[in-house]
């Protein structure tokens, strides 16, 4: 079983709509969680951290469910520029050493 | 801003060649990493280093070696390039305070 699993998509989303997707992780002791965004042929960049209480950054909302070992990302009012691959990232021991990466969920926002 | 610089954006090498991928970071980060990224597989850790002259194998070290003679530089070496090493190679550095930053990647093609 992979340490971090994501639906690869693609999620085809009309502009202005809402899209949400999850990621599951296998290590129940994992400490911190993140969503990274990766544009085509570019490096991953931190989108947002994920906290137990849930957190929002503009149109993006992230949630963590420790009991079921999944994190989610919701994008409201999708923009064409949101088209990207979203990587779920788990930091198992909070040390910023070895991270565990999901393979990514592709989102395509269409006009 | 932390900057992680990879020496080449695109590289084409012949089977059997020795290949050097260079990575330099300018923020005095202790930790440095080499990943490869392939479609559907996500990022896989090749080698990492938590200090100068220190190196640890990641999940897929076979066919690779690394060198960290100075804190800011972490080199990945393909001893004898093979076609199955065609991939996107991403270098990253991290610290407890600043988290992870990736370089812009090197797309290596072995022919």
Coordinates of C-alpha atoms in Angstrom, one line a residue:
Chain A
X1 CA 0.0 0.0 0.0
X2 CA 1.3 3.4 -0.9
X3 CA 2.0 5.8 2.0
X4 CA 0.0 8.6 0.4
X5 CA -2.8 7.9 -2.1
X6 CA -4.7 10.3 -4.3
X7 CA -7.2 10.1 -7.1
X8 CA -5.2 11.0 -10.2
X9 CA -8.2 12.7 -11.9
X10 CA -8.4 14.6 -14.1
X11 CA -11.2 16.5 -12.5
X12 CA -12.7 18.6 -15.2
X13 CA -14.3 21.7 -13.6
X14 CA -16.3 24.5 -15.3
X15 CA -15.0 27.9 -14.5
X16 CA -16.8 29.2 -11.3
X17 CA -17.7 25.8 -10.0
X18 CA -16.5 24.1 -6.8
X19 CA -14.2 21.1 -6.8
X20 CA -13.1 18.9 -3.9
X21 CA -10.8 15.9 -3.7
X22 CA -9.2 13.9 -1.0
X23 CA -5.9 12.1 -0.1
X24 CA -5.4 9.2 2.3
X25 CA -2.3 8.5 4.3
X26 CA -1.2 5.2 5.9
X27 CA 0.9 6.4 8.9
X28 CA -1.5 7.3 11.7
X29 CA 1.4 9.0 13.6
X30 CA 2.1 11.5 10.9
X31 CA 2.5 15.0 12.2
X32 CA 1.8 17.6 9.6
X33 CA 0.2 17.8 6.2
X34 CA 0.3 20.1 3.2
X35 CA -1.1 20.7 -0.2
X36 CA 1.4 21.6 -2.9
X37 CA 0.5 22.9 -6.4
X38 CA 2.5 21.8 -9.4
X39 CA 2.1 23.4 -12.8
X40 CA 3.0 21.5 -15.9
X41 CA 6.7 21.0 -16.2
X42 CA 7.4 23.1 -13.1
X43 CA 8.4 22.4 -9.6
X44 CA 5.9 21.8 -6.8
X45 CA 5.2 24.9 -4.7
X46 CA 3.5 25.0 -1.3
X47 CA -0.2 25.9 -1.5
X48 CA -1.2 25.6 2.1
X49 CA -0.7 23.7 5.3
X50 CA -3.5 21.6 6.7
X51 CA -4.5 21.9 10.3
X52 CA -6.8 19.7 12.4
X53 CA -9.4 22.5 12.7
X54 CA -9.5 23.0 9.0
X55 CA -8.2 26.2 7.4
X56 CA -9.0 28.5 4.6
X57 CA -6.9 30.6 2.3
X58 CA -9.1 32.6 0.0
X59 CA -11.0 30.2 -2.3
X60 CA -9.1 27.2 -0.9
X61 CA -10.2 25.2 2.1
X62 CA -8.2 22.3 3.5
X63 CA -9.4 19.8 6.1
X64 CA -7.7 17.1 8.1
X65 CA -9.5 14.0 9.4
X66 CA -7.1 12.1 11.7
X67 CA -9.6 9.5 12.6
X68 CA -10.1 8.4 9.0
X69 CA -6.6 9.4 7.9
X70 CA -7.4 11.7 5.1
X71 CA -7.0 15.3 4.1
X72 CA -9.1 17.2 1.6
X73 CA -8.8 20.3 -0.6
X74 CA -11.8 22.3 -1.8
X75 CA -11.5 25.0 -4.4
X76 CA -14.4 27.4 -4.7
X77 CA -15.2 29.6 -7.7
X78 CA -12.6 27.9 -9.8
X79 CA -10.4 30.0 -12.1
X80 CA -8.7 28.9 -15.3
X81 CA -5.4 29.6 -13.4
X82 CA -6.3 26.9 -10.9
X83 CA -5.6 24.2 -13.5
X84 CA -2.7 22.3 -12.1
X85 CA -1.8 19.1 -10.3
X86 CA -2.3 19.2 -6.6
X87 CA 0.1 17.1 -4.5
X88 CA -0.8 15.8 -1.1
X89 CA 2.2 15.9 1.2
X90 CA 2.7 14.3 4.6
X91 CA 5.5 15.2 7.0
X92 CA 5.7 12.1 9.2
X93 CA 7.7 13.5 12.0
X94 CA 7.4 17.3 11.7
X95 CA 11.2 17.6 11.1
X96 CA 11.1 18.8 7.5
X97 CA 13.2 15.8 6.6
X98 CA 11.8 13.1 4.4
X99 CA 8.4 13.9 3.2
X100 CA 5.8 11.5 1.7
X101 CA 4.2 12.6 -1.5
X102 CA 1.1 11.6 -3.2
X103 CA 1.2 11.2 -7.0
X104 CA -1.1 14.2 -7.4
X105 CA -4.6 15.0 -8.5
X106 CA -5.0 16.8 -11.8
X107 CA -7.5 19.6 -12.0
X108 CA -8.5 21.1 -15.3
X109 CA -10.7 24.2 -15.2
X110 CA -12.6 24.8 -18.5
X111 CA -14.1 28.1 -19.8
Chain B
X1 CA 13.4 34.0 -0.6
X2 CA 15.1 30.7 -0.5
X3 CA 16.5 29.8 -3.9
X4 CA 17.4 26.3 -5.0
X5 CA 19.1 26.3 -8.3
X6 CA 19.6 23.3 -10.6
X7 CA 22.3 23.7 -13.2
X8 CA 20.4 22.4 -16.2
X9 CA 16.7 22.6 -17.2
X10 CA 17.0 20.1 -20.0
X11 CA 19.6 17.5 -20.6
X12 CA 20.1 14.7 -23.2
X13 CA 22.7 12.1 -22.5
X14 CA 23.7 8.8 -24.1
X15 CA 23.3 5.4 -22.5
X16 CA 26.4 4.6 -20.5
X17 CA 27.5 8.2 -19.9
X18 CA 28.3 9.4 -16.5
X19 CA 25.9 12.3 -15.7
X20 CA 26.2 15.0 -13.0
X21 CA 23.2 17.0 -11.8
X22 CA 24.1 19.9 -9.7
X23 CA 22.0 21.7 -7.1
X24 CA 22.9 24.7 -5.1
X25 CA 20.9 26.5 -2.3
X26 CA 21.6 29.9 -0.9
X27 CA 19.9 29.8 2.5
X28 CA 22.2 27.7 4.6
X29 CA 19.7 24.8 4.8
X30 CA 20.9 21.7 6.6
X31 CA 18.8 19.3 4.6
X32 CA 19.0 18.6 0.9
X33 CA 17.2 16.0 -1.2
X34 CA 17.1 14.5 -4.7
X35 CA 13.8 13.2 -6.1
X36 CA 12.7 11.9 -9.4
X37 CA 9.2 12.4 -10.7
X38 CA 7.5 10.1 -13.2
X39 CA 3.9 10.2 -14.4
X40 CA 1.6 8.2 -12.1
X41 CA 4.4 7.5 -9.6
X42 CA 4.8 10.9 -8.0
X43 CA 8.0 12.0 -6.4
X44 CA 10.4 9.3 -5.2
X45 CA 13.3 10.0 -3.0
X46 CA 16.7 9.0 -4.4
X47 CA 19.1 10.3 -1.8
X48 CA 19.2 12.9 0.9
X49 CA 21.7 14.6 3.2
X50 CA 21.3 16.2 6.6
X51 CA 24.8 17.6 6.8
X52 CA 28.0 18.2 4.8
X53 CA 29.6 14.9 3.8
X54 CA 26.6 13.0 5.0
X55 CA 24.3 11.1 2.7
X56 CA 21.5 8.6 3.2
X57 CA 19.8 6.4 0.7
X58 CA 16.2 7.1 -0.1
X59 CA 13.7 4.8 -1.6
X60 CA 15.3 4.3 -5.0
X61 CA 19.1 4.8 -4.8
X62 CA 20.1 2.1 -7.3
X63 CA 22.1 3.5 -10.2
X64 CA 22.7 6.8 -8.4
X65 CA 25.3 8.3 -6.0
X66 CA 25.5 11.7 -4.4
X67 CA 28.1 14.1 -3.2
X68 CA 27.9 16.9 -0.6
X69 CA 31.3 18.5 -0.1
X70 CA 29.8 21.9 0.8
X71 CA 26.7 22.7 2.7
X72 CA 25.1 24.6 -0.2
X73 CA 25.8 22.0 -2.9
X74 CA 24.3 18.6 -3.4
X75 CA 25.2 16.7 -6.5
X76 CA 23.5 13.7 -8.0
X77 CA 25.6 11.3 -10.1
X78 CA 24.3 8.7 -12.6
X79 CA 27.3 6.4 -12.8
X80 CA 26.2 4.9 -16.1
X81 CA 23.1 6.4 -17.5
X82 CA 20.3 4.1 -18.7
X83 CA 17.1 4.8 -20.6
X84 CA 15.0 3.9 -17.5
X85 CA 16.6 6.9 -15.8
X86 CA 14.9 9.3 -18.2
X87 CA 12.8 11.4 -15.8
X88 CA 12.3 14.8 -14.2
X89 CA 14.8 15.2 -11.4
X90 CA 14.0 17.6 -8.6
X91 CA 16.3 18.9 -5.9
X92 CA 15.0 20.3 -2.7
X93 CA 16.4 21.9 0.5
X94 CA 14.7 22.4 3.8
X95 CA 15.1 23.7 7.3
X96 CA 12.9 23.4 10.4
X97 CA 12.1 27.1 10.1
X98 CA 11.4 27.5 6.4
X99 CA 10.1 24.1 5.3
X100 CA 10.8 22.7 1.8
X101 CA 11.8 24.5 -1.3
X102 CA 12.3 22.8 -4.7
X103 CA 14.5 23.7 -7.5
X104 CA 13.0 24.1 -11.0
X105 CA 13.9 20.6 -12.0
X106 CA 16.1 19.0 -14.6
X107 CA 14.3 17.0 -17.3
X108 CA 16.8 14.3 -18.3
X109 CA 16.5 12.2 -21.4
X110 CA 18.8 9.2 -21.8
X111 CA 19.0 7.9 -25.4

